[in-house]
Structures are given as C-alpha cells and as structure tokens.
C-alpha cells in the first residue's frame, strides 16, 4: 500500500513537473503543486544564449610556431597545386560545351577552393610587393632616406606574408567536418559498482553544467539509475555551435579515486566511467529506411486501441541491419519517445559510418586524439589529492571542484585542441 | 536504512526537484483513492493527456486519445509530403473527441491547411474548442457539431482527406473492458454496434461522395478481422470505389489502420 502511494505521488509530480508550463493553470491548481525542476527552469533561453555567446575559437591563435623553411617549401608545392587545379576548373566552366553535371561538380569544387584561393591571391600579391621592394632597394643603393623607407615597408610586407602563410597552413590542415555539429553524450559506469554509477552521475552533471555555462542546450535523453540513485547509464543531447568539436576529446575512460559513500572503513577506491561523444546526425546523413526499422512498445498483449487505458509511452526502436536498439521512456507521449529514439539511433549509425571511413583512410595522429580509442584511459579525478590529471595533454589541475562544476574543463580542452593542431602540422610536414 | 544522500561530500547529490504542496495530504489521498479504488483514469484526474507533441485537456465525457492513434497523423504526414494538392485541400476529422487528430493534422499540414473537426457530443465540442484555442489554431481548425457527415453538406465532394477513429468495439465486449475505460470513458465513443463496424461501414459508404476524386481516407479499426473487412469493403465498393487500399499495423503489431484513395 505504502509503495503504491509513493509511486502514485511520484507519478503525479513527474507528470506535472515537466510540462507544467504548458498546462492550463486550473489543472495545476487542481493538483495543488508548485513545481520547480532544476533541469528545465522556466526562463528565457534565447536571451540566455545571447548573453553567453562568445566568438568561437576552434584553432589556437596565441601560439604560432615559427614555420620552418621545409614546411614553407612543402606548402608552396601544395599552393601551386591548388592554383593549377583552380585554373583548370575555371577553364572547364568557361567552356560552352560542358555538360550540366560536369559544370556543377566543377563549380562545387571551385567553391570549396574559394576561401583558400582568396588567401593565395593575397599572398601572391604580397610576394610581388616584396619582390618589387627588393629590386627597388637594389636600384638605389646610395639614397639613404629612400632605403630606410623601403626597408620599413619591406619589414611590414614580410610580416604580412608570414601571417598569410600561417592562415593558409591552418586552412590546409585536415578538418573534422563534424566539429560544428551538435552532439550526443553517453556516460556509462564501468568497473567499481555503485561507486562507478555515482561518479557517472557526477560526470554527467559536470557536462550539463559545462554546457549551460557555454549557453548550449542540454537535454537529458535517458537515464538508467542504480540502486543508490547513481547513473548506470545516461545519455544527453547537447546542442550549440561547435559542441562536438569542443567535447570530442572527452571520449574515453575517466578514472576516479576517492572514498566511496558506500565504504565504511575510509579506504580509497578506484573506479572507472566511460564517456562517449557522438556527433549528432539527421536522417539525411544516415538515410534511415522505414523497412530497416522495427518499432515496438512495451505494452503487453491485449487488443489495444480503444480497449486500453495506459500511461506507459515507452518506445523501442531497433535498426534491423545493425541490430542497434534504442529505448526511450522519459518523454510523455509515444510520438516524442519515438522521435528521441530515432535521434539517438541516427547519431549511433553516423558514428559507425565515420569510424568505418576513418579506419579505411590513412589515419592522422590528430584524429586519434578525438575520436579514436574508446578504451583509452584519458583522465584521472583524484578526490583525496584534489586534482584532475589529463593523461593525453599531460596536465594536472589542482582544483577538482572547479572541474566538477564545469568551470575549468576548458583548460584540458584547449590544451588538447592545441595538441591536435600541432600534431596536424607535424604530420603535414612529414607527408 | 542508512541515508547515503546525507553525505554530500562524495557528490552523490540529493533530489533536486522541490515540490511545495498547495493541497493537503488528505486531498491528495482522496485523489489517490479515486485512482486506485474507483479506477478513474489518470488522465481524467490530472485533466490532460500528452499526445504527440501536445498536451491536450481531457475530462469525463471525452475519450482519452490513445497512443496508437498518433500513427494516423503520421500517415497523413506521409501522404501530404507526396501530394501537394492534398496538403492544400480541406481535411476532416470525424468524431474528434478532444480534438487530437484534427490538431495533429493541422500541425502536419502547416499554415495553409484547413481542418474541420466534427463531433456529436456537446462535451467533446467544448473540450475540442478549448484545446484548439490553447494552441491558437482556431483559424485553421474549425469545430462543427453534428452526426458524422451531417454538418458537412456545404463541402460535399470537396474534401481532400478524411480521418476518423470512430467507436469500433463490438457491443458484447463492452462489459469486459478495463475498468478505467468501461466505467469512466464515454460509451458513445467506444461501442461500435453488434460487430463493432456500424460506424466504420457508414463512414466508408459516405466518404465516397464526400471526398474529392483522388482524396484520402484513413480509419482506425479494432484490428485483425475488422481491418480486413473494411479494406475489402473500401476496395469493392459499388460505384466509384477506392484504390491503393492498405492495412497498416500499430507498434504492437496489430493491423490497426486502413487507408485508401478515392478513384
């Protein structure tokens, strides 16, 4: 009896909590609830976003390594290749007899090269300027005033040339097309039982806070709770500019060292939680066919339809070719649960496709940081010592509370972004 | 039992949903009793049902929209994606109840769509109107009171799409229904006559003259045999029958829906 009662009040509350804003006031007052859900506070997200909006920095700008002459030589070769290709494509679209298909594919490629070509043209103009300044200097070796002026201009031009070369180098580095996408976060408790589940919850909330601080939208997709209200598994959808690009380095094993609440003797335990960040995809990216999907509900037998009254709206979607199954039950209607399940399924299929392409391609080292091995231990959270160590960046940060509050994650993320960039540069010169 | 959550040091956080009760526990207990003892449907107690992306007000006298029925709207969405003429035409929801199907269709038709929602019951008319106004769709969903095609004489032969979830439970099954349904929901929205198909067959016959040529129908049925009979009936109807008649299952695998296009 008691159990039923508590379930009942919980159900009533839950029903109202998530949707109270959409219900008529009379319904709320009939129930006598005033609700406040910390996850979806009823405030103006739009103004929140705009107040948080900061220019996004995808590549580091503060640390510009001196480009070696070798690197510049290699880059020059690439640049001439691009210029040649550009001229060739221009030629094609100028021809009157070209077919529509050829025209559009050439046009597409030209557009892709466009940004790069603008920089190249600028660089070429600068180089021409430098050349003429140099010859001017040779022509009048005796005019001191003139020489000084020319040297000054020459220095400026050389600086500008360097800046353009840097920009070009960055535009030539391999980019992950998914960086700008939204992402799905999955947290799963690993070894360590209840303690791992509790830490999985802590991590999940850390990412939630981090997302909120950046003005991203964080939506809980599904949570499977453990006995002590930790998270055995949890997933969330994070939307905001560049969310995947920022968070992709978080994939991997996160290790925690602390005295678990379940531990009576005060011994420090080590547990592990795995985190996966998947770029979000839509149905266009993965081309879901209706025939490949099996959708079922958990309602047991019976005639259904008008015969039955139910409050259970859980949905399970199975992708038959891959056997991937996604179950969602935390939305209030079957329709919404199905939509959410399809979203998660798309992200999973898209990620599978990406991994397939990446492994079939020659792997750049930079790609391994971001989306490579999920079983790699990437970070340790040591509570007794109050530190967090990232094993890839080799950085230890000594205020663990800040990190768990979602404040200082950027320290690791920026270091890893920089590392990725440096790796890409070094692999560029070794090609 | 030891209270683990009291120890906040380890970050096992407490429940963050705060609830302040404005009603006494006695009143809540009374509601609970209504639910458990009298088996009053949960949706009537809270006064609403979540259906598709909407929250619809419901009360005694109006059928609580079923999850299965959401798929009827999905089917309309698929049809109007292919057929622009139907997307811009007039749609009708017969026996609208809370207005669920009509509102759902209005959602998939978009700004240019026009839906007429028909019901005989004055309670249903009031609830449907309330729901439509809550979503501010009174310009796109019109409510008319009357029996099936009766209030639609002025648009006869001009309807692009007709969707209905009419009463389809055979009369003899009514006494054995789940108490939430049989004791609390309106029997007039459930009882479909001797074999459950009185209204379905009526709708099939009349829709041939109500629809514009090429128009679309979609019905919810009781399942297996009913869907087969209705599909067969649509296909072999005298005068101008229906083509491309299909039976579609709900997510529990029951052949629930019948669709077709007027020749």
XYZ file of C-alpha atoms in Angstrom:
694
model
C 0.000 0.000 0.000
C 2.731 2.411 1.043
C 4.778 1.610 -2.012
C 1.858 2.224 -4.305
C 1.168 5.540 -2.640
C 4.696 6.833 -3.108
C 4.709 5.650 -6.703
C 1.460 7.438 -7.221
C 2.629 10.763 -5.834
C 5.819 10.450 -7.841
C 3.826 9.844 -10.973
C 1.591 12.816 -10.304
C 4.574 15.032 -9.678
C 6.517 13.840 -12.674
C 3.558 14.332 -14.914
C 3.239 17.917 -13.843
C 6.877 18.824 -13.386
C 7.967 18.532 -16.969
C 5.023 20.121 -18.618
C 3.513 22.419 -16.044
C 4.223 25.430 -18.206
C 2.015 24.061 -20.958
C -0.893 23.122 -18.797
C -3.818 25.273 -18.043
C -3.476 26.981 -14.679
C -6.628 25.330 -13.494
C -5.061 21.907 -13.876
C -2.036 22.946 -11.838
C -4.129 24.396 -9.106
C -6.360 21.372 -9.096
C -3.331 19.342 -8.301
C -2.038 21.810 -5.794
C 1.519 21.757 -6.979
C 4.066 24.405 -7.394
C 6.931 22.932 -9.232
C 10.487 23.762 -9.912
C 12.721 21.493 -11.891
C 16.356 22.378 -11.859
C 16.909 20.751 -15.218
C 14.492 22.799 -17.225
C 13.992 26.053 -15.377
C 11.314 28.132 -16.954
C 13.287 31.055 -18.197
C 14.122 32.675 -21.427
C 16.705 30.529 -23.143
C 17.079 32.866 -26.079
C 18.280 35.774 -24.006
C 20.430 33.420 -22.009
C 22.122 32.199 -25.155
C 22.770 35.653 -26.486
C 24.292 36.770 -23.215
C 26.592 33.777 -23.259
C 27.544 33.954 -26.902
C 31.246 34.289 -27.340
C 33.201 34.123 -30.555
C 34.156 30.536 -31.026
C 37.812 29.699 -31.157
C 38.334 26.477 -32.947
C 42.016 26.840 -33.560
C 44.544 28.262 -31.216
C 45.761 31.708 -32.184
C 48.133 32.660 -29.434
C 50.804 30.128 -30.124
C 52.190 30.458 -33.618
C 55.142 28.228 -34.184
C 57.875 29.530 -36.445
C 57.330 27.858 -39.773
C 60.446 26.048 -40.903
C 61.756 26.573 -44.404
C 60.989 22.931 -45.138
C 57.396 23.417 -44.150
C 57.127 26.519 -46.298
C 58.632 24.686 -49.243
C 56.099 21.861 -48.873
C 53.299 24.346 -48.518
C 54.428 26.199 -51.643
C 54.128 22.956 -53.595
C 50.622 22.482 -52.300
C 49.719 26.059 -53.111
C 50.860 25.747 -56.715
C 48.910 22.515 -56.998
C 45.794 24.319 -55.764
C 46.370 27.217 -58.133
C 46.774 24.812 -61.020
C 43.605 22.960 -60.087
C 41.726 26.227 -59.736
C 42.793 27.368 -63.190
C 41.838 24.007 -64.651
C 38.356 24.180 -63.106
C 37.867 27.772 -64.241
C 38.685 26.553 -67.708
C 36.023 23.859 -67.560
C 33.180 26.102 -66.506
C 34.165 28.654 -69.126
C 33.701 26.103 -71.911
C 30.329 26.458 -73.603
C 30.010 22.762 -74.483
C 30.393 21.480 -70.916
C 27.606 19.222 -69.574
C 25.414 20.297 -66.686
C 26.782 17.572 -64.425
C 30.395 18.496 -65.098
C 29.614 22.146 -64.652
C 28.002 21.708 -61.280
C 30.678 19.406 -59.905
C 33.413 21.772 -61.086
C 31.534 24.662 -59.610
C 31.179 22.861 -56.309
C 34.890 22.186 -56.125
C 35.683 25.768 -57.040
C 33.544 26.974 -54.190
C 35.437 24.716 -51.816
C 38.733 26.120 -53.029
C 37.396 29.658 -52.902
C 38.476 30.572 -49.375
C 41.905 29.142 -49.929
C 42.271 30.854 -53.314
C 41.481 34.247 -51.798
C 44.303 33.777 -49.326
C 46.658 32.559 -52.036
C 45.898 35.581 -54.199
C 46.559 37.840 -51.259
C 49.805 36.053 -50.552
C 50.899 36.274 -54.184
C 50.202 39.998 -54.220
C 52.278 40.408 -51.072
C 55.107 38.374 -52.535
C 55.056 40.523 -55.655
C 55.218 43.596 -53.479
C 58.199 42.190 -51.589
C 59.914 41.400 -54.859
C 59.464 44.883 -56.224
C 60.564 46.440 -52.935
C 63.726 44.373 -53.059
C 64.513 45.375 -56.613
C 63.830 48.980 -55.684
C 66.448 48.663 -52.966
C 68.977 47.283 -55.457
C 68.303 50.111 -57.851
C 69.146 52.891 -55.450
C 71.904 51.717 -53.137
C 73.037 55.285 -52.358
C 69.817 57.079 -51.382
C 69.815 56.588 -47.597
C 66.368 58.070 -46.868
C 64.868 56.077 -49.626
C 66.496 52.881 -48.378
C 65.160 53.394 -44.867
C 61.652 53.868 -46.143
C 61.881 50.783 -48.328
C 63.275 48.635 -45.513
C 60.419 49.679 -43.267
C 57.854 48.783 -45.877
C 59.661 45.581 -46.641
C 59.554 44.507 -42.996
C 55.845 45.151 -42.854
C 55.275 43.192 -46.023
C 57.321 40.247 -44.772
C 55.320 40.167 -41.554
C 52.132 40.196 -43.567
C 53.452 37.384 -45.750
C 54.128 35.313 -42.632
C 50.645 35.945 -41.305
C 49.107 34.849 -44.576
C 51.258 31.747 -44.626
C 50.034 30.841 -41.169
C 46.441 31.295 -42.179
C 46.967 29.208 -45.269
C 48.668 26.472 -43.330
C 45.716 26.296 -40.989
C 43.258 26.166 -43.826
C 45.221 23.277 -45.325
C 45.254 21.224 -42.150
C 42.756 18.383 -42.025
C 39.477 19.491 -40.525
C 36.817 17.379 -38.943
C 33.626 18.110 -40.796
C 31.619 17.223 -37.723
C 33.181 19.853 -35.444
C 30.349 22.297 -35.858
C 27.653 19.750 -35.135
C 25.635 19.157 -32.011
C 26.487 16.023 -30.089
C 25.164 13.173 -28.004
C 26.837 12.452 -24.698
C 26.847 8.937 -23.308
C 28.137 8.129 -19.838
C 28.404 4.538 -18.674
C 29.537 3.242 -15.293
C 32.401 0.780 -15.646
C 34.298 -1.175 -13.002
C 33.511 -0.158 -9.443
C 29.839 -0.972 -8.985
C 27.720 1.608 -7.170
C 30.637 3.976 -6.778
C 31.174 3.994 -10.538
C 27.471 4.763 -11.012
C 27.656 7.676 -8.598
C 30.681 9.067 -10.397
C 28.969 8.555 -13.749
C 26.210 10.802 -12.416
C 28.755 13.381 -11.253
C 30.374 13.424 -14.684
C 27.027 13.660 -16.437
C 26.163 16.684 -14.311
C 29.589 18.176 -14.922
C 28.920 18.163 -18.656
C 25.453 19.542 -18.050
C 26.900 22.495 -16.121
C 29.662 22.983 -18.667
C 27.082 23.103 -21.460
C 24.897 25.538 -19.585
C 27.858 27.823 -18.935
C 28.620 27.905 -22.630
C 24.993 28.650 -23.414
C 24.395 25.306 -25.065
C 21.181 23.439 -24.685
C 21.471 20.272 -22.645
C 18.647 17.789 -22.894
C 18.587 14.592 -20.860
C 17.752 11.750 -23.221
C 17.722 8.724 -20.987
C 18.939 7.763 -17.544
C 19.197 4.304 -16.078
C 19.551 4.700 -12.332
C 21.442 2.420 -9.981
C 20.173 1.376 -6.549
C 21.754 4.391 -4.863
C 20.398 6.830 -7.444
C 23.661 6.914 -9.347
C 23.620 6.522 -13.134
C 24.385 3.128 -14.586
C 23.978 4.669 -17.992
C 22.897 8.092 -19.077
C 22.716 9.965 -22.318
C 22.092 13.575 -23.190
C 21.760 15.672 -26.326
C 23.919 18.796 -26.392
C 23.162 21.470 -28.963
C 25.151 24.601 -29.563
C 27.681 25.958 -32.035
C 30.751 23.725 -32.148
C 29.563 21.417 -29.361
C 31.054 18.305 -30.942
C 34.352 19.994 -31.798
C 34.798 21.055 -28.186
C 33.684 17.906 -26.460
C 35.037 15.219 -28.785
C 38.181 14.868 -26.703
C 36.084 13.743 -23.753
C 35.545 10.294 -25.235
C 37.378 7.627 -23.290
C 37.763 6.177 -19.832
C 37.584 8.581 -16.904
C 39.047 7.174 -13.721
C 38.044 8.270 -10.238
C 39.920 7.781 -6.997
C 38.052 8.583 -3.794
C 36.458 7.121 -0.696
C 33.059 5.924 -1.870
C 29.981 6.762 0.194
C 29.404 3.042 0.403
C 32.807 2.452 2.006
C 32.757 2.218 5.806
C 36.477 1.894 6.519
C 37.583 5.000 4.635
C 39.647 3.189 2.028
C 40.199 4.927 -1.315
C 38.737 3.041 -4.266
C 39.493 3.352 -7.937
C 36.580 3.107 -10.367
C 36.057 3.892 -13.989
C 33.391 5.524 -16.136
C 33.379 5.562 -19.892
C 32.295 8.618 -21.810
C 31.405 8.730 -25.476
C 30.727 11.847 -27.505
C 28.987 11.263 -30.822
C 28.315 13.922 -33.413
C 24.587 14.352 -33.957
C 23.278 13.348 -37.308
C 19.974 13.731 -39.043
C 18.149 11.260 -41.179
C 19.693 12.806 -44.265
C 23.184 11.848 -43.073
C 22.404 8.227 -42.477
C 19.427 7.612 -44.754
C 17.190 5.604 -42.484
C 14.791 3.374 -44.368
C 11.467 2.597 -42.762
C 11.896 -1.027 -43.751
C 15.060 -1.255 -41.661
C 13.329 -0.120 -38.501
C 11.293 -2.121 -36.072
C 9.396 -0.036 -33.584
C 7.662 -1.592 -30.648
C 6.086 -0.585 -27.402
C 6.269 -2.310 -24.073
C 2.542 -2.686 -23.613
C 1.671 -6.288 -23.039
C -0.734 -8.139 -25.308
C -4.425 -7.308 -25.342
C -6.472 -5.635 -28.019
C -5.006 -2.148 -27.500
C -6.584 0.839 -29.182
C -9.872 1.942 -27.641
C -9.831 -1.098 -25.327
C -6.929 0.068 -23.224
C -6.000 2.947 -20.997
C -2.302 3.348 -20.373
C 0.184 5.922 -19.190
C 3.143 3.975 -20.495
C 4.585 5.629 -23.582
C 7.927 3.837 -23.802
C 9.211 3.043 -27.281
C 11.956 0.755 -28.511
C 13.458 1.266 -31.941
C 15.550 -1.500 -33.484
C 17.710 -0.931 -36.540
C 17.462 -4.358 -38.123
C 20.620 -4.359 -40.317
C 22.935 -3.421 -37.433
C 20.911 -4.748 -34.520
C 21.263 -1.425 -32.678
C 18.442 -0.936 -30.197
C 17.401 2.318 -28.560
C 14.723 2.535 -25.876
C 13.318 5.822 -24.651
C 10.709 6.250 -21.989
C 11.144 9.607 -20.338
C 9.003 11.622 -22.723
C 5.290 11.711 -22.039
C 3.992 10.597 -25.399
C 4.848 7.690 -27.648
C 5.405 10.098 -30.523
C 8.031 12.096 -28.594
C 9.759 8.986 -27.317
C 9.992 7.672 -30.856
C 11.412 10.946 -32.153
C 14.068 10.963 -29.453
C 14.952 7.315 -30.045
C 15.426 7.993 -33.767
C 17.718 10.912 -32.954
C 19.949 8.705 -30.831
C 19.869 5.945 -33.422
C 20.930 8.355 -36.162
C 23.879 9.547 -34.093
C 24.989 5.980 -33.478
C 24.753 4.997 -37.126
C 26.517 8.155 -38.211
C 29.339 7.469 -35.790
C 29.670 3.912 -37.105
C 29.926 5.239 -40.620
C 32.543 7.797 -39.596
C 34.676 5.200 -37.840
C 34.449 2.995 -40.893
C 35.644 5.794 -43.159
C 38.354 6.862 -40.769
C 39.846 3.424 -40.382
C 39.818 2.808 -44.097
C 41.660 6.084 -44.602
C 45.256 6.528 -43.565
C 44.950 7.700 -40.009
C 46.380 11.013 -38.994
C 47.603 11.162 -35.465
C 45.375 14.090 -34.737
C 42.311 12.017 -35.451
C 43.309 9.519 -32.832
C 43.003 12.034 -30.049
C 39.496 12.976 -30.848
C 37.571 10.021 -31.924
C 39.819 7.063 -31.682
C 40.145 4.505 -28.984
C 37.268 4.482 -26.523
C 39.093 2.171 -24.161
C 41.959 4.580 -23.622
C 42.193 5.930 -20.097
C 42.209 9.650 -20.625
C 41.765 11.324 -17.271
C 42.016 10.699 -13.534
C 39.960 12.502 -10.911
C 41.717 12.139 -7.579
C 39.488 13.494 -4.814
C 41.796 12.980 -1.768
C 44.505 14.985 -3.541
C 42.003 17.401 -5.067
C 43.446 17.065 -8.556
C 42.446 16.147 -12.071
C 45.066 14.833 -14.461
C 44.611 14.541 -18.191
C 46.895 11.815 -19.434
C 46.940 12.895 -23.064
C 47.642 16.553 -22.500
C 49.876 15.745 -19.539
C 48.229 18.458 -17.471
C 47.252 18.300 -13.811
C 44.778 20.803 -12.462
C 44.566 21.243 -8.720
C 41.044 22.414 -8.138
C 38.879 19.376 -8.676
C 35.743 21.191 -7.505
C 36.052 23.740 -10.301
C 36.282 20.953 -12.830
C 33.274 19.110 -11.444
C 31.327 22.369 -11.515
C 32.041 22.531 -15.248
C 34.231 25.624 -14.782
C 37.716 24.542 -15.701
C 37.164 21.845 -18.310
C 38.412 24.301 -20.929
C 41.952 24.002 -19.577
C 42.066 20.423 -20.806
C 40.026 21.004 -23.911
C 42.171 23.931 -25.104
C 45.361 22.001 -24.449
C 44.027 19.073 -26.459
C 42.905 21.319 -29.305
C 46.365 22.817 -29.438
C 47.922 19.368 -29.349
C 45.725 18.285 -32.203
C 46.782 21.283 -34.209
C 50.467 20.769 -33.544
C 50.188 17.102 -34.445
C 48.456 18.017 -37.639
C 51.230 20.459 -38.501
C 53.906 17.877 -37.876
C 52.103 15.249 -39.904
C 51.632 17.853 -42.624
C 55.380 18.394 -42.931
C 56.103 14.679 -42.919
C 53.764 13.979 -45.802
C 18.420 2.045 6.347
C 21.399 4.309 6.190
C 20.801 7.543 4.341
C 23.583 7.778 1.819
C 22.403 11.009 0.387
C 23.117 12.766 3.693
C 26.767 12.508 2.833
C 27.231 15.240 0.281
C 30.991 15.133 0.366
C 31.169 12.481 -2.320
C 28.928 14.358 -4.640
C 26.037 11.952 -4.517
C 23.551 14.717 -4.841
C 20.101 14.866 -3.366
C 16.929 15.059 -5.345
C 16.774 18.482 -6.898
C 13.072 18.587 -7.682
C 11.440 20.662 -4.987
C 7.739 20.280 -4.547
C 5.669 22.527 -2.431
C 2.213 21.193 -1.784
C -0.650 23.596 -2.015
C -3.156 20.931 -1.126
C -3.300 18.896 1.991
C -2.239 15.301 2.012
C -5.875 14.365 2.723
C -6.935 15.802 -0.627
C -4.124 14.001 -2.359
C -5.164 10.848 -0.615
C -8.695 11.325 -1.919
C -7.344 11.616 -5.461
C -5.310 8.510 -4.938
C -8.369 6.646 -3.749
C -10.267 7.697 -6.835
C -7.464 6.302 -8.930
C -6.852 3.039 -7.059
C -10.273 2.161 -5.740
C -12.585 3.690 -8.325
C -10.096 3.159 -11.161
C -10.646 6.645 -12.504
C -8.174 7.114 -15.401
C -5.040 9.018 -14.502
C -5.621 11.400 -17.407
C -9.012 12.460 -16.045
C -7.509 13.078 -12.615
C -4.769 15.352 -13.926
C -7.064 16.731 -16.619
C -4.730 16.192 -19.521
C -3.043 13.688 -21.799
C 0.277 14.024 -23.600
C -0.315 13.149 -27.206
C 2.260 13.611 -29.990
C 3.929 16.911 -29.195
C 0.849 18.322 -27.488
C -0.722 18.366 -24.069
C -4.483 18.001 -24.522
C -7.078 18.778 -21.907
C -9.464 15.868 -21.281
C -12.372 15.288 -18.947
C -15.151 12.797 -18.320
C -17.330 12.571 -21.406
C -14.408 12.712 -23.832
C -12.353 9.738 -24.979
C -8.721 9.947 -23.845
C -6.662 9.962 -27.046
C -4.704 6.722 -27.443
C -1.016 6.391 -28.311
C -1.899 4.142 -31.276
C -3.881 6.950 -32.848
C -0.750 9.124 -33.101
C 0.237 6.997 -36.078
C -2.896 8.084 -38.012
C -1.383 11.553 -38.130
C 1.999 10.148 -39.206
C 0.244 8.521 -42.154
C -1.360 11.818 -43.130
C 2.078 13.425 -42.927
C 3.487 10.846 -45.344
C 0.623 11.345 -47.780
C 0.763 15.143 -47.897
C 4.515 15.051 -48.361
C 3.927 13.391 -51.736
C 0.656 15.055 -52.697
C 0.730 18.837 -52.741
C -2.913 19.013 -53.868
C -3.998 17.162 -50.738
C -1.788 19.281 -48.489
C -3.581 22.386 -49.632
C -7.044 20.853 -49.521
C -9.678 20.523 -46.831
C -9.277 17.835 -44.170
C -11.923 16.377 -41.896
C -11.679 14.591 -38.527
C -14.949 12.788 -37.800
C -15.695 12.064 -34.150
C -12.909 14.307 -32.992
C -13.419 13.970 -29.214
C -10.701 16.026 -27.559
C -9.694 17.353 -30.989
C -6.483 15.298 -31.018
C -6.490 14.056 -34.623
C -7.719 17.376 -36.004
C -4.975 19.281 -34.189
C -2.364 16.727 -35.219
C -3.357 17.011 -38.874
C -3.367 20.771 -38.686
C 0.203 20.516 -37.420
C 1.406 18.445 -40.366
C -0.499 20.495 -42.965
C 1.155 23.696 -41.793
C -0.030 27.241 -42.319
C -2.036 26.626 -45.466
C -4.025 23.718 -44.051
C -7.677 23.758 -43.080
C -9.318 21.112 -40.900
C -12.927 20.626 -39.838
C -13.369 18.620 -36.622
C -16.826 17.097 -36.160
C -18.421 15.593 -33.083
C -21.945 14.931 -31.864
C -21.258 15.266 -28.149
C -21.525 18.781 -26.681
C -18.839 17.930 -24.107
C -16.448 16.854 -26.851
C -17.213 20.029 -28.803
C -16.381 22.169 -25.760
C -13.151 20.307 -24.961
C -12.013 20.286 -28.604
C -12.646 24.036 -28.856
C -10.680 24.605 -25.665
C -7.719 22.585 -26.943
C -7.748 24.290 -30.323
C -7.760 27.716 -28.718
C -4.965 26.737 -26.374
C -2.785 26.061 -29.401
C -4.147 29.175 -31.064
C -5.317 27.202 -34.093
C -8.943 28.391 -34.212
C -8.279 29.901 -37.656
C -7.070 26.573 -39.022
C -9.254 24.051 -37.187
C -12.999 24.586 -37.284
C -15.283 22.670 -34.918
C -18.766 21.620 -36.061
C -21.393 19.820 -34.033
C -23.418 17.044 -35.627
C -23.538 13.404 -36.597
C -20.709 12.346 -38.959
C -21.340 13.913 -42.396
C -24.465 15.839 -41.366
C -22.732 19.174 -40.709
C -20.588 18.816 -43.861
C -23.265 19.235 -46.556
C -21.712 22.507 -47.810
C -18.323 20.870 -48.527
C -19.650 17.620 -50.000
C -17.350 16.319 -52.748
C -14.660 18.840 -51.873
C -12.905 17.082 -49.013
C -9.242 16.185 -49.676
C -8.709 13.942 -46.702
C -10.891 12.192 -44.175
C -9.549 10.685 -40.971
C -11.512 9.040 -38.194
C -11.161 6.923 -35.082
C -14.844 6.016 -34.685
C -16.256 3.749 -31.955
C -15.287 0.230 -33.055
C -15.579 -2.084 -30.040
C -18.238 -4.798 -30.552
C -21.124 -4.256 -28.085
C -20.624 -7.627 -26.436
C -17.070 -6.675 -25.428
C -18.139 -3.501 -23.637
C -18.902 -5.119 -20.239
C -15.477 -6.786 -20.134
C -13.446 -3.636 -20.726
C -10.672 -2.471 -18.403
C -12.482 -0.540 -15.618
C -10.660 2.701 -16.472
C -12.221 2.502 -19.918
C -15.569 0.801 -19.356
C -16.576 2.618 -16.195
C -15.268 6.086 -16.940
C -14.905 6.796 -20.635
C -17.947 7.666 -22.760
C -19.535 4.507 -24.117
C -20.725 6.505 -27.146
C -17.074 6.841 -28.181
C -16.375 3.109 -27.797
C -19.416 0.998 -28.721
C -19.431 0.248 -32.430
C -22.593 -1.881 -32.504
C -23.017 -5.622 -32.895
C -19.745 -6.394 -34.687
C -18.168 -3.038 -33.931
C -18.346 -1.845 -37.515
C -21.636 0.084 -37.656
C -19.926 3.463 -37.848
C -16.887 2.329 -39.828
C -19.107 0.972 -42.609
C -21.259 4.097 -42.572
C -18.131 6.249 -42.882
C -16.825 4.121 -45.777
C -20.068 4.448 -47.716
C -20.490 8.145 -47.215
C -16.866 9.122 -47.777
C -17.038 8.140 -51.459
C -19.408 11.019 -52.144
C -17.840 13.402 -49.623
C -14.285 13.211 -50.973
C -12.872 14.910 -54.000
C -11.545 12.423 -56.628
C -8.090 11.240 -55.513
C -8.952 12.079 -51.888
C -7.525 10.129 -48.972
C -9.187 8.184 -46.139
C -7.627 6.715 -43.019
C -9.543 4.818 -40.347
C -8.536 3.259 -37.080
C -10.100 -0.173 -36.526
C -10.334 -2.875 -33.901
C -7.584 -4.897 -35.593
C -7.281 -8.166 -37.436
C -10.689 -9.108 -38.877
C -12.160 -5.629 -38.841
C -9.271 -4.096 -40.751
C -9.524 -6.861 -43.351
C -13.268 -6.412 -43.795
C -13.039 -2.626 -44.004
C -10.179 -2.826 -46.502
C -12.122 -5.311 -48.594
C -15.214 -3.142 -48.391
C -13.382 0.000 -49.493
C -11.842 -1.884 -52.381
C -15.021 -3.420 -53.732
C -17.442 -0.604 -53.031
C -20.167 -0.056 -55.621
C -19.953 2.986 -57.880
C -16.582 4.712 -57.566
C -14.555 2.653 -55.097
C -11.166 3.171 -53.521
C -7.752 2.198 -54.811
C -4.365 1.642 -53.243
C -6.119 0.319 -50.126
C -3.633 -0.612 -47.428
C -3.703 -2.090 -43.949
C -1.098 -0.836 -41.524
C -0.134 -2.181 -38.121
C 0.359 -0.241 -34.919
C 3.585 -0.589 -32.915
C 2.187 -3.604 -31.075
C 1.889 -5.407 -34.407
C -1.927 -5.281 -34.570
C -3.250 -4.489 -38.084
C -4.900 -1.308 -36.876
C -5.325 1.155 -39.717
C -6.913 1.108 -43.152
C -6.058 3.738 -45.750
C -7.063 4.328 -49.326
C -7.551 6.840 -52.127
C -10.815 7.560 -53.912
C -10.697 6.632 -57.574
